[in-house]
Short mmCIF file of C-alpha atoms in Angstrom, two decimals:
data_model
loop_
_atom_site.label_atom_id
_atom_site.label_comp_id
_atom_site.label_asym_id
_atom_site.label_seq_id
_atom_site.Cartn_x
_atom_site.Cartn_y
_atom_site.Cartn_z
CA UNK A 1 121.71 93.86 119.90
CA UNK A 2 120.16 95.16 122.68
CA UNK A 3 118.52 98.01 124.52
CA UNK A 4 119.69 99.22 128.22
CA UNK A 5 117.42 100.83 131.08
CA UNK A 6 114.80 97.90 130.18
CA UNK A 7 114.38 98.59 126.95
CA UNK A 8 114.02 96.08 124.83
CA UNK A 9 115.63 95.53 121.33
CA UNK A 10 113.31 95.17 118.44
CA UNK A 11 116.13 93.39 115.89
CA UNK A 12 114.69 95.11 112.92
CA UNK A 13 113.68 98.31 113.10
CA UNK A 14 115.14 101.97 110.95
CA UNK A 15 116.69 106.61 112.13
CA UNK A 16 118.99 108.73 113.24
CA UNK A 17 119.39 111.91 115.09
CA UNK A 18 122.02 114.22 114.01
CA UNK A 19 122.27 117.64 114.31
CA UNK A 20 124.42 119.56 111.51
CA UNK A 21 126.48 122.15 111.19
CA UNK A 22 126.62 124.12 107.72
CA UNK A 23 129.92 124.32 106.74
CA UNK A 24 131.40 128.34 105.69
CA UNK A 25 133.39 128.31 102.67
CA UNK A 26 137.32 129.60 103.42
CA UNK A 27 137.80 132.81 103.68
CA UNK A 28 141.03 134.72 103.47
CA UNK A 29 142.30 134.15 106.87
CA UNK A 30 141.03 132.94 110.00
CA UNK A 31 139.41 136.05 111.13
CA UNK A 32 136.85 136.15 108.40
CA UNK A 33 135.98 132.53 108.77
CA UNK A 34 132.31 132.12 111.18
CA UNK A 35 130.96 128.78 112.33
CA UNK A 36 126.91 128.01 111.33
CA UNK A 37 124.92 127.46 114.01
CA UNK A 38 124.10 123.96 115.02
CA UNK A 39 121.19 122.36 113.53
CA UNK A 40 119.04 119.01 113.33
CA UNK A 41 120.29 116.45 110.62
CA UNK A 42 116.68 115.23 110.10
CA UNK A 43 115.64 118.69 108.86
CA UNK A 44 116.74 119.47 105.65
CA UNK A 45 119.26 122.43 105.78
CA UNK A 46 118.02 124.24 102.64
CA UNK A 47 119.79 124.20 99.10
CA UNK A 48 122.79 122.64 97.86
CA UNK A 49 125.28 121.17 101.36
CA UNK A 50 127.59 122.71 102.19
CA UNK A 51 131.03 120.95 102.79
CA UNK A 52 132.86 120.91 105.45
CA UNK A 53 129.52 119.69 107.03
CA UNK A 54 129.26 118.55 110.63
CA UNK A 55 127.31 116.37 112.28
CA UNK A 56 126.74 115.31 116.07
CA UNK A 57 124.79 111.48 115.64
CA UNK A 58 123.98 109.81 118.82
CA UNK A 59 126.29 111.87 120.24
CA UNK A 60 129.62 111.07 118.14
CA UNK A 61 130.50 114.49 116.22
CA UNK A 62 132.32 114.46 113.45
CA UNK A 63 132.85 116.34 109.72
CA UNK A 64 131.92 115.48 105.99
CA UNK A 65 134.75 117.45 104.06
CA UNK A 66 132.83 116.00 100.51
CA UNK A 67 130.01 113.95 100.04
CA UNK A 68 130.49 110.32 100.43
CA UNK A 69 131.61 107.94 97.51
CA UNK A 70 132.55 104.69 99.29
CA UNK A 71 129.96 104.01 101.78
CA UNK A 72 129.35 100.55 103.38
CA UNK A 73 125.88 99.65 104.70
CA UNK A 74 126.18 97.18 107.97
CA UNK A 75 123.51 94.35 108.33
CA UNK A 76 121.05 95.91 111.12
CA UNK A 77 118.37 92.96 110.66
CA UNK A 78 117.02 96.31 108.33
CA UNK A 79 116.33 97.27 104.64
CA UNK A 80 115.60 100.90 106.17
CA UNK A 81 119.05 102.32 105.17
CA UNK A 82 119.93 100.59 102.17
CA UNK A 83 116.19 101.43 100.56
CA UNK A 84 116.61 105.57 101.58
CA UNK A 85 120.09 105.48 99.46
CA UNK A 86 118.37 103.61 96.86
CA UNK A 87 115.27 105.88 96.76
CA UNK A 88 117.40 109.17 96.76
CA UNK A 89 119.87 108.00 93.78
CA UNK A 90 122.39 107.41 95.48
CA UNK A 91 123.74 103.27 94.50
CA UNK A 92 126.76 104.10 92.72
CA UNK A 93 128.19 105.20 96.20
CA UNK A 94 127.41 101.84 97.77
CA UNK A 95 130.51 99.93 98.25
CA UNK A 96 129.37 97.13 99.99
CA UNK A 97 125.47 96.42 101.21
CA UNK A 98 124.84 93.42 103.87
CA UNK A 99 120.97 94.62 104.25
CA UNK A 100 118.26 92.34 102.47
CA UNK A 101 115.20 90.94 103.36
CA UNK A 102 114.34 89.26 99.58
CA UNK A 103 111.29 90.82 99.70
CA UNK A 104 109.74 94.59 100.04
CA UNK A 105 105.91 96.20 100.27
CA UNK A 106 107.48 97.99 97.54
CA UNK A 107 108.81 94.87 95.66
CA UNK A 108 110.99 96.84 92.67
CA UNK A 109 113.01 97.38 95.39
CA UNK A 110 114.35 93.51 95.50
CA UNK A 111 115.70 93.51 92.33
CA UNK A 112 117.49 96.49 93.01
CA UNK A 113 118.74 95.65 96.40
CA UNK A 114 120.16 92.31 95.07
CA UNK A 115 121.85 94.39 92.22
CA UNK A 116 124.09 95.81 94.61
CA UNK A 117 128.07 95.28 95.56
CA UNK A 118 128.39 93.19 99.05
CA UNK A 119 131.84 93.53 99.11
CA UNK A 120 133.30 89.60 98.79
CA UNK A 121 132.69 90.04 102.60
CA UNK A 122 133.26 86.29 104.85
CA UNK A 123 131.08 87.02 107.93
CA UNK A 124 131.88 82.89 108.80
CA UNK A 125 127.87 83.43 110.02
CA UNK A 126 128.91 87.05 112.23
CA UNK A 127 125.51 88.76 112.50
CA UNK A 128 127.99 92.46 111.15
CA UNK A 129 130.45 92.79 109.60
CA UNK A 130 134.16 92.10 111.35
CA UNK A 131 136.54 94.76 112.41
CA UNK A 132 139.11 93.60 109.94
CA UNK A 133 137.16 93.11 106.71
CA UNK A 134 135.20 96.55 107.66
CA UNK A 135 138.75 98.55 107.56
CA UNK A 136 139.98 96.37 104.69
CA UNK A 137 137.28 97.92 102.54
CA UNK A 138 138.54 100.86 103.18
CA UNK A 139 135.13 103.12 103.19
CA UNK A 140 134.20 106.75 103.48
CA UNK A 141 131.34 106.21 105.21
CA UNK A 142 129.36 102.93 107.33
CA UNK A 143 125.87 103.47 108.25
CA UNK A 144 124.94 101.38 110.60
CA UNK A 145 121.01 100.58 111.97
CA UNK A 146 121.86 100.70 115.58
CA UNK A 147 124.67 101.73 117.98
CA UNK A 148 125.33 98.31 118.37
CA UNK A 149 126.83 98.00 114.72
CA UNK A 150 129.51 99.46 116.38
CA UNK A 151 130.21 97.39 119.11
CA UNK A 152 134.05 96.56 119.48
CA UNK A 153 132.90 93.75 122.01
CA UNK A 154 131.37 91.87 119.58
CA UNK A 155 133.76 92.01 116.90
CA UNK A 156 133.08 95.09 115.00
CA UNK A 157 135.04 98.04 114.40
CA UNK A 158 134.43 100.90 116.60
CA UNK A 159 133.31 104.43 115.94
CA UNK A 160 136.01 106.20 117.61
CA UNK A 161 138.42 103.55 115.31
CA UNK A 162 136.61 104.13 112.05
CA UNK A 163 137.39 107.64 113.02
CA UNK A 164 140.69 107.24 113.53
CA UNK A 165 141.18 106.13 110.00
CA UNK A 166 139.36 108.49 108.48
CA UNK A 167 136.01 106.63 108.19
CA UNK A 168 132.90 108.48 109.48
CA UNK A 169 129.73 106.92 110.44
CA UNK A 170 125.71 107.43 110.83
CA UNK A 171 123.60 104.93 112.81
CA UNK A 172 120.17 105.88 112.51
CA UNK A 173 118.65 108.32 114.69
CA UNK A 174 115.90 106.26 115.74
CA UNK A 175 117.94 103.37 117.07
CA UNK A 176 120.87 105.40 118.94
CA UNK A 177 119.60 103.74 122.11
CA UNK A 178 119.66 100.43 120.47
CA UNK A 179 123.45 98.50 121.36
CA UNK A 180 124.62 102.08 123.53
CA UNK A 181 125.46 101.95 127.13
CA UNK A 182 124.82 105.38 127.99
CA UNK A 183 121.80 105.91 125.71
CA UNK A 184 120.32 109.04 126.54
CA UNK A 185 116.89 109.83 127.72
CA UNK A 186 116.30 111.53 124.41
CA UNK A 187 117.85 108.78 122.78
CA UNK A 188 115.31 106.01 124.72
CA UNK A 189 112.17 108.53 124.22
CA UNK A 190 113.55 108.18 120.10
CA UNK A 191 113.59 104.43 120.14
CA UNK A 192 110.43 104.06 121.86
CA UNK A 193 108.16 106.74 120.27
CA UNK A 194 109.38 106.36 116.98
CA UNK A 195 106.53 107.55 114.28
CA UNK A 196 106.55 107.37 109.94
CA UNK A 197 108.07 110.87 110.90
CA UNK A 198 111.09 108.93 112.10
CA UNK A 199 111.45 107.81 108.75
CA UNK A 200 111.56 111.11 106.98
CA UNK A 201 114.22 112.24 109.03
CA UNK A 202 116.55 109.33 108.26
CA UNK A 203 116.03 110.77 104.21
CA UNK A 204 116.40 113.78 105.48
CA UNK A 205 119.57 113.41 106.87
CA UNK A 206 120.72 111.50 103.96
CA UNK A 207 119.60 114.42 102.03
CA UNK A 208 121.80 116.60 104.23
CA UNK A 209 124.89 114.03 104.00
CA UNK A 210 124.72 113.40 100.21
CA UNK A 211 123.77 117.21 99.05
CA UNK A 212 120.51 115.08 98.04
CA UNK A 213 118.40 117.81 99.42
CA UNK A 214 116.47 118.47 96.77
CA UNK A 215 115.57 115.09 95.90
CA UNK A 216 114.70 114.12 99.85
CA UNK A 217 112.19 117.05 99.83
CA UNK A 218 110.24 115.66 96.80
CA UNK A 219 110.78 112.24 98.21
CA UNK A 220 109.30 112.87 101.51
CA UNK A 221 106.62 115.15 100.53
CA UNK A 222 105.56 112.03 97.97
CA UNK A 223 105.19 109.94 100.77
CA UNK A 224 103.58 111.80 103.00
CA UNK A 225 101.35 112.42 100.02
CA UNK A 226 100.24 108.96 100.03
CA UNK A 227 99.94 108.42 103.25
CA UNK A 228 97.72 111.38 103.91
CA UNK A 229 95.33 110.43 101.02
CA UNK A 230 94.58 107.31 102.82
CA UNK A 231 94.05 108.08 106.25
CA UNK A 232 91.54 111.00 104.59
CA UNK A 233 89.62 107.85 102.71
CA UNK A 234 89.11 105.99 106.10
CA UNK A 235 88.67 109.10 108.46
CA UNK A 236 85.25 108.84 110.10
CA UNK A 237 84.92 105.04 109.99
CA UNK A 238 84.47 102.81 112.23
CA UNK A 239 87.74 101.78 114.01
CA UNK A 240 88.87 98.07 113.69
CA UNK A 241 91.51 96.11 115.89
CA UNK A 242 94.63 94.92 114.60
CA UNK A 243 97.78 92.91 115.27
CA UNK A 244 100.71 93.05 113.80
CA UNK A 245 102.47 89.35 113.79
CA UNK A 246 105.96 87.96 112.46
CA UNK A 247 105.69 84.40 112.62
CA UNK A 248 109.23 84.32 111.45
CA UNK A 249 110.48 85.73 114.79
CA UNK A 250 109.54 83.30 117.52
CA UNK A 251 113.30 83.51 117.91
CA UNK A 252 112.75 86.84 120.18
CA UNK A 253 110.08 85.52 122.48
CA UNK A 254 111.26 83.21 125.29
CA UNK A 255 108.31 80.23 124.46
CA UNK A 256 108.68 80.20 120.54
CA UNK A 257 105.56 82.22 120.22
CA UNK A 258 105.32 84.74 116.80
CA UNK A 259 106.54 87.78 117.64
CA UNK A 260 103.94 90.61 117.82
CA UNK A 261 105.14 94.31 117.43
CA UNK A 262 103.39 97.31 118.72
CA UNK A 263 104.02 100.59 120.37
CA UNK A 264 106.18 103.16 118.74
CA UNK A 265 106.23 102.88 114.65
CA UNK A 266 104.13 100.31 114.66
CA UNK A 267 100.87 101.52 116.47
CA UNK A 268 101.37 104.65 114.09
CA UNK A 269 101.56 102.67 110.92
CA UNK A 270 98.15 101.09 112.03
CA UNK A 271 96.73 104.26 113.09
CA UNK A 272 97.01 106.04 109.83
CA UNK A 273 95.62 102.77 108.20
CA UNK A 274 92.63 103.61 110.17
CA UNK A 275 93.46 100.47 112.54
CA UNK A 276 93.89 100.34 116.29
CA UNK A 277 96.24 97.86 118.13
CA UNK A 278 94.30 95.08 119.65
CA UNK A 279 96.59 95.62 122.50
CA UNK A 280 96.82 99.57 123.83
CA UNK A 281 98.47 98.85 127.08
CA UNK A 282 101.08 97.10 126.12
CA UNK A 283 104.59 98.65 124.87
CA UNK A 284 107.79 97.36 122.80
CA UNK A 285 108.82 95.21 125.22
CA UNK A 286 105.85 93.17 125.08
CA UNK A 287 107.26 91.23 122.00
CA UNK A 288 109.41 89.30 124.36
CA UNK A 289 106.53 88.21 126.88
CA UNK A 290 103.61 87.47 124.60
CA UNK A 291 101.78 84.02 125.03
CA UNK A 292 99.28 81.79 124.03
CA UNK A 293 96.46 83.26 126.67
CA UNK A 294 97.81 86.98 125.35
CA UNK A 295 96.99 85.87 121.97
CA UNK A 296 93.39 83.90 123.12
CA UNK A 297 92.11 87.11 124.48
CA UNK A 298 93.27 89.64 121.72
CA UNK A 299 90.49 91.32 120.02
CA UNK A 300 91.77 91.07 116.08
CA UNK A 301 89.78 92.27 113.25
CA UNK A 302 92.32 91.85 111.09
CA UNK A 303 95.54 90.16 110.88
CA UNK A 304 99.13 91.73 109.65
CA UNK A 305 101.08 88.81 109.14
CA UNK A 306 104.72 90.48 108.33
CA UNK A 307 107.85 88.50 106.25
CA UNK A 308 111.57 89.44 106.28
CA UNK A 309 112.71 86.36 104.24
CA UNK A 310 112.62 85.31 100.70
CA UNK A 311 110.46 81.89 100.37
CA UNK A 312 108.58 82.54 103.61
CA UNK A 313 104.79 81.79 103.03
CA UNK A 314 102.67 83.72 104.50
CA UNK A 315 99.15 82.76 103.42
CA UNK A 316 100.34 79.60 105.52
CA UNK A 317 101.22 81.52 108.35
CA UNK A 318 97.75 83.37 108.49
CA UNK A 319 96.13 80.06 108.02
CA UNK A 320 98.26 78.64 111.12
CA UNK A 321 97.11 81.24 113.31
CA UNK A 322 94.01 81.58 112.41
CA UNK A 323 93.35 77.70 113.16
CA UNK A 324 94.80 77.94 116.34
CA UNK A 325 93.05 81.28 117.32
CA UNK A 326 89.52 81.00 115.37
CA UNK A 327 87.86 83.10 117.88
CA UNK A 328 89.04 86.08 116.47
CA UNK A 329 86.86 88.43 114.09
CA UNK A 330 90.01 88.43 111.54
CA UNK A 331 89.88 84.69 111.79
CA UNK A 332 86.18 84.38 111.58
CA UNK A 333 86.24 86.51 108.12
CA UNK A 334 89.72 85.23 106.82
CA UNK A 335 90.68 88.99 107.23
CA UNK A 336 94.58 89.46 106.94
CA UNK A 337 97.01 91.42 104.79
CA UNK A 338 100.66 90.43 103.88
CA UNK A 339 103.46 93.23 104.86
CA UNK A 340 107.33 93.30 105.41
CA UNK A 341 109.65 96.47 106.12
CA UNK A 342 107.05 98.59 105.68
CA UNK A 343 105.90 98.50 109.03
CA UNK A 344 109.13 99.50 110.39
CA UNK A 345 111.40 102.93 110.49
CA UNK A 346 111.83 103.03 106.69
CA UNK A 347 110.79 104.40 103.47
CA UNK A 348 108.17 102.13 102.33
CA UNK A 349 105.88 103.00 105.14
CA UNK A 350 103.34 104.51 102.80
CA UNK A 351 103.15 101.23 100.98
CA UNK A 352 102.46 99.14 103.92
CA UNK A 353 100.31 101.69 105.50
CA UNK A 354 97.79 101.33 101.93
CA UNK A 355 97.63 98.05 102.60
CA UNK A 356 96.80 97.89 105.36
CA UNK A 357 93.93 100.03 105.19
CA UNK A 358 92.86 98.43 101.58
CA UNK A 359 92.25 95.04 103.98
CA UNK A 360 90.50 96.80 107.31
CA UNK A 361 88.69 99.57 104.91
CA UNK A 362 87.57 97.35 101.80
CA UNK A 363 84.92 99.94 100.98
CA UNK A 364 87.12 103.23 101.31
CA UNK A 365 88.68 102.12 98.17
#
C-alpha cells in the first residue's frame, strides 16, 4: 500500500467518505419520480434507508438497491471495519472476514472476530485477497481499508470489475488517498488529518448502508460519551509528553527502528487522553525516518507501547526500550500503558483513549 504526492502509508489505519443519495420510492411513472439531493455518507441520513440508496466513495458512485447480505471484508492491516459491523449487529452478513489482529483494547471483541466465516480463502501468503477467489465468493458487498484493496496491479479485483458483476464496494473514507493515483486534495487532507471523528463517520456510513441508523446513533453517541467523560477528568492538569510506539513494525522504518505514529488520529487520541506528542513538528511520514538520536532526544512521560499480534509481549517491549532509552521520564518511573487498534481510525478509540489517560492521569481516576 501506499500513499502518492509524498504521503506516506501508515499500513494500519481505519474511514470513508461517501456522500449518499436517498433513494424515492417508485412512483407511477417517470414524471412523478424526484432524485434526493446529494448528501455525506458519514452523516446519518435520518430514519429507516431508503433503498435504492446511492453513494459516491472516494469518488466511485454507485447504488444499494437492498441492504447488503453477503459482504466480504478485505485484509487492510485493520480491525477498523470488521469491529464497526460487529458493533452495529451486523455478523450474520459477513461472508468472509480476513481482518484480525488477535487482540483488541476492547478484548470481547477477539472472540468474536475469530467466530467469524473467512471464506476457505488460499491467499498462498497475498497480503488481499486475489481477483479470482474475491469473484468466486460471489459477494454483495467488499469493504476494503484503503483504495489500494482494489488494486488490479497487484492482484486484486478492481472496483470498476466488482462493479461489473454486480458487486459494490466501500473503502473507508479516511484512507481513499491510501493505494489511489489520483487521490484528491480532499482525499490527502482526510488521510492526514484524520480525528476519533473519522471513526464515527465510518459507523455512520455503515449505519446509512445497512439501514443501521438507529443503532449507529446510539453507538456513536456512547462513545463519544466516554470519551468526553475523560478528557473532562483530566482537563486543567498538567500536560504530559507521550509517544506512541509499535515495536512490532520496524518493518516500515528503513533501519529496523519501532515504528512511532503521530500526527493525524493519533495526536488526537493522545490529546483527549490529556497527553501531548513528544514530537509536535513532526507529521505521518515521520514513521519512516525515525532513529536512534530521534528517539535519545524525545521528551516521553509516558510510553504507549501498541500490539497488532496475538502472543506479542509487550511488557518486554516497554522493558526493551526503556533500557535502551533510560533517560526518559516514562523510563525513569516505569510509566507505560499497553494499546492496539484503538489508537487508530476505529471504534475502540474510546477504550484506548481511557487508558491512556488512566496511565498519564493516575489521580484523575
Amino acid at each position: 500500500m501506499h500513499i502518492t504526492k509524498t504521503r506516506a502509508a501508515t499500513a494500519l489505519t481505519s474511514l470513508v467518505v461517501l456522500s449518499v443519495l436517498a433513494g424515492c420510492a417508485a412512483g407511477p411513472s417517470d414524471a412523478t419520480k424526484t432524485e434526493a439531493p446529494t448528501v455525506d455518507g458519514t452523516t446519518l441520513t435520518g430514519g429507516s434507508t431508503e433503498y435504492p440508496l446511492t453513494i459516491d466513495n472516494c469518488g466511485f458512485e454507485q447504488t444499494f438497491s437492498e441492504r447488503p447480505e453477503r459482504v466480504v471484508l478485505m485484509n487492510g492491516a485493520s480491525v477498523a471495519e470488521v469491529e464497526s459491523l460487529l458493533l452495529l449487529g451486523l455478523d450474520d452478513t459477513i461472508l468472509a472476514n480476513m481482518q484480525n489482529y488477535g487482540m483488541s483494547d476492547q478484548p470481547e471483541l477477539v472472540a468474536q472476530i475469530d467466530a467469524l466465516p473467512t471464506g476457505d480463502l488460499d491467499m498462498a501468503g497475498s497480503f488481499e485477497i486475489p481477483a479470482e477467489q474475491l469473484l468466486a465468493l460471489k459477494p454483495d458487498l467488499v469493504i476494503a481499508t484503503t483504495s489500494g484493496g482494489f488494486d488490479s496491479a497487484n492482484g486484486q479485483a478492481s472496483r470498476d470489475e466488482l462493479a461489473a458483476e454486480g458487486i459494490n464496494t466501500i473503502v473507508n473514507p479516511a484512507n481513499c488517498a491510501m493505494g489511489k493515483e489520483d487521490a484528491t486534495e480532499e482525499e490527502l487532507s482526510a488521510f492526514d488529518n484524520a480525528t476519533v471523528e473519522s471513526s464515527f463517520g465510518f459507523l455512520n456510513l455503515v449505519g446509512n448502508v445497512f439501514d443501521r441508523q438507529a443503532e449507529a446513533e446510539a453507538l456513536v453517541s456512547e462513545l463519544r460519551s466516554q470519551i468526553d467523560a475523560v478528557s473532562s477528568a483530566v482537563k486543567g492538569k498538567e500536560t504530559p509528553t507521550g509517544l506512541i510506539v509499535f515495536p512490532s513494525m520496524s518493518m516500515m522504518t528503513t533501519n529496523g527502528m519501532p515504528a512511532v505514529f503521530l500526527g493525524g488520529i493519533f495526536d488526537d487520541v493522545l490529546n483527549r487522553a490529556g497527553v501531548v506528542g513528544s514530537f509536535q513538528d513532526s507529521d505521518l511520514t515521520f514513521t519512516s525516518t525515525i532513529d536512534a538520536e530521534h528517539l535519545a532526544t524525545a521528551d516521553v512521560d509516558v510510553l504507549v507501547v501498541g500490539g497488532f499480534m496475538p502472543g506479542e509481549d509487550l511488557d518486554a517491549e516497554a522493558a526493551a526500550l526503556f533500557a535502551e532509552y533510560p533517560q526518559w521520564d516514562a523510563a525513569k518511573n516505569n510509566n507505560y500503558v499497553t494499546v492496539s487498534d484503538g489508537v487508530y481510525v476505529g471504534p475502540t478509540n474510546a477504550a484506548a483513549i481511557e487508558k491512556i489517560a488512566r496511565a498519564a492521569h493516575p489521580d484523575a481516576f
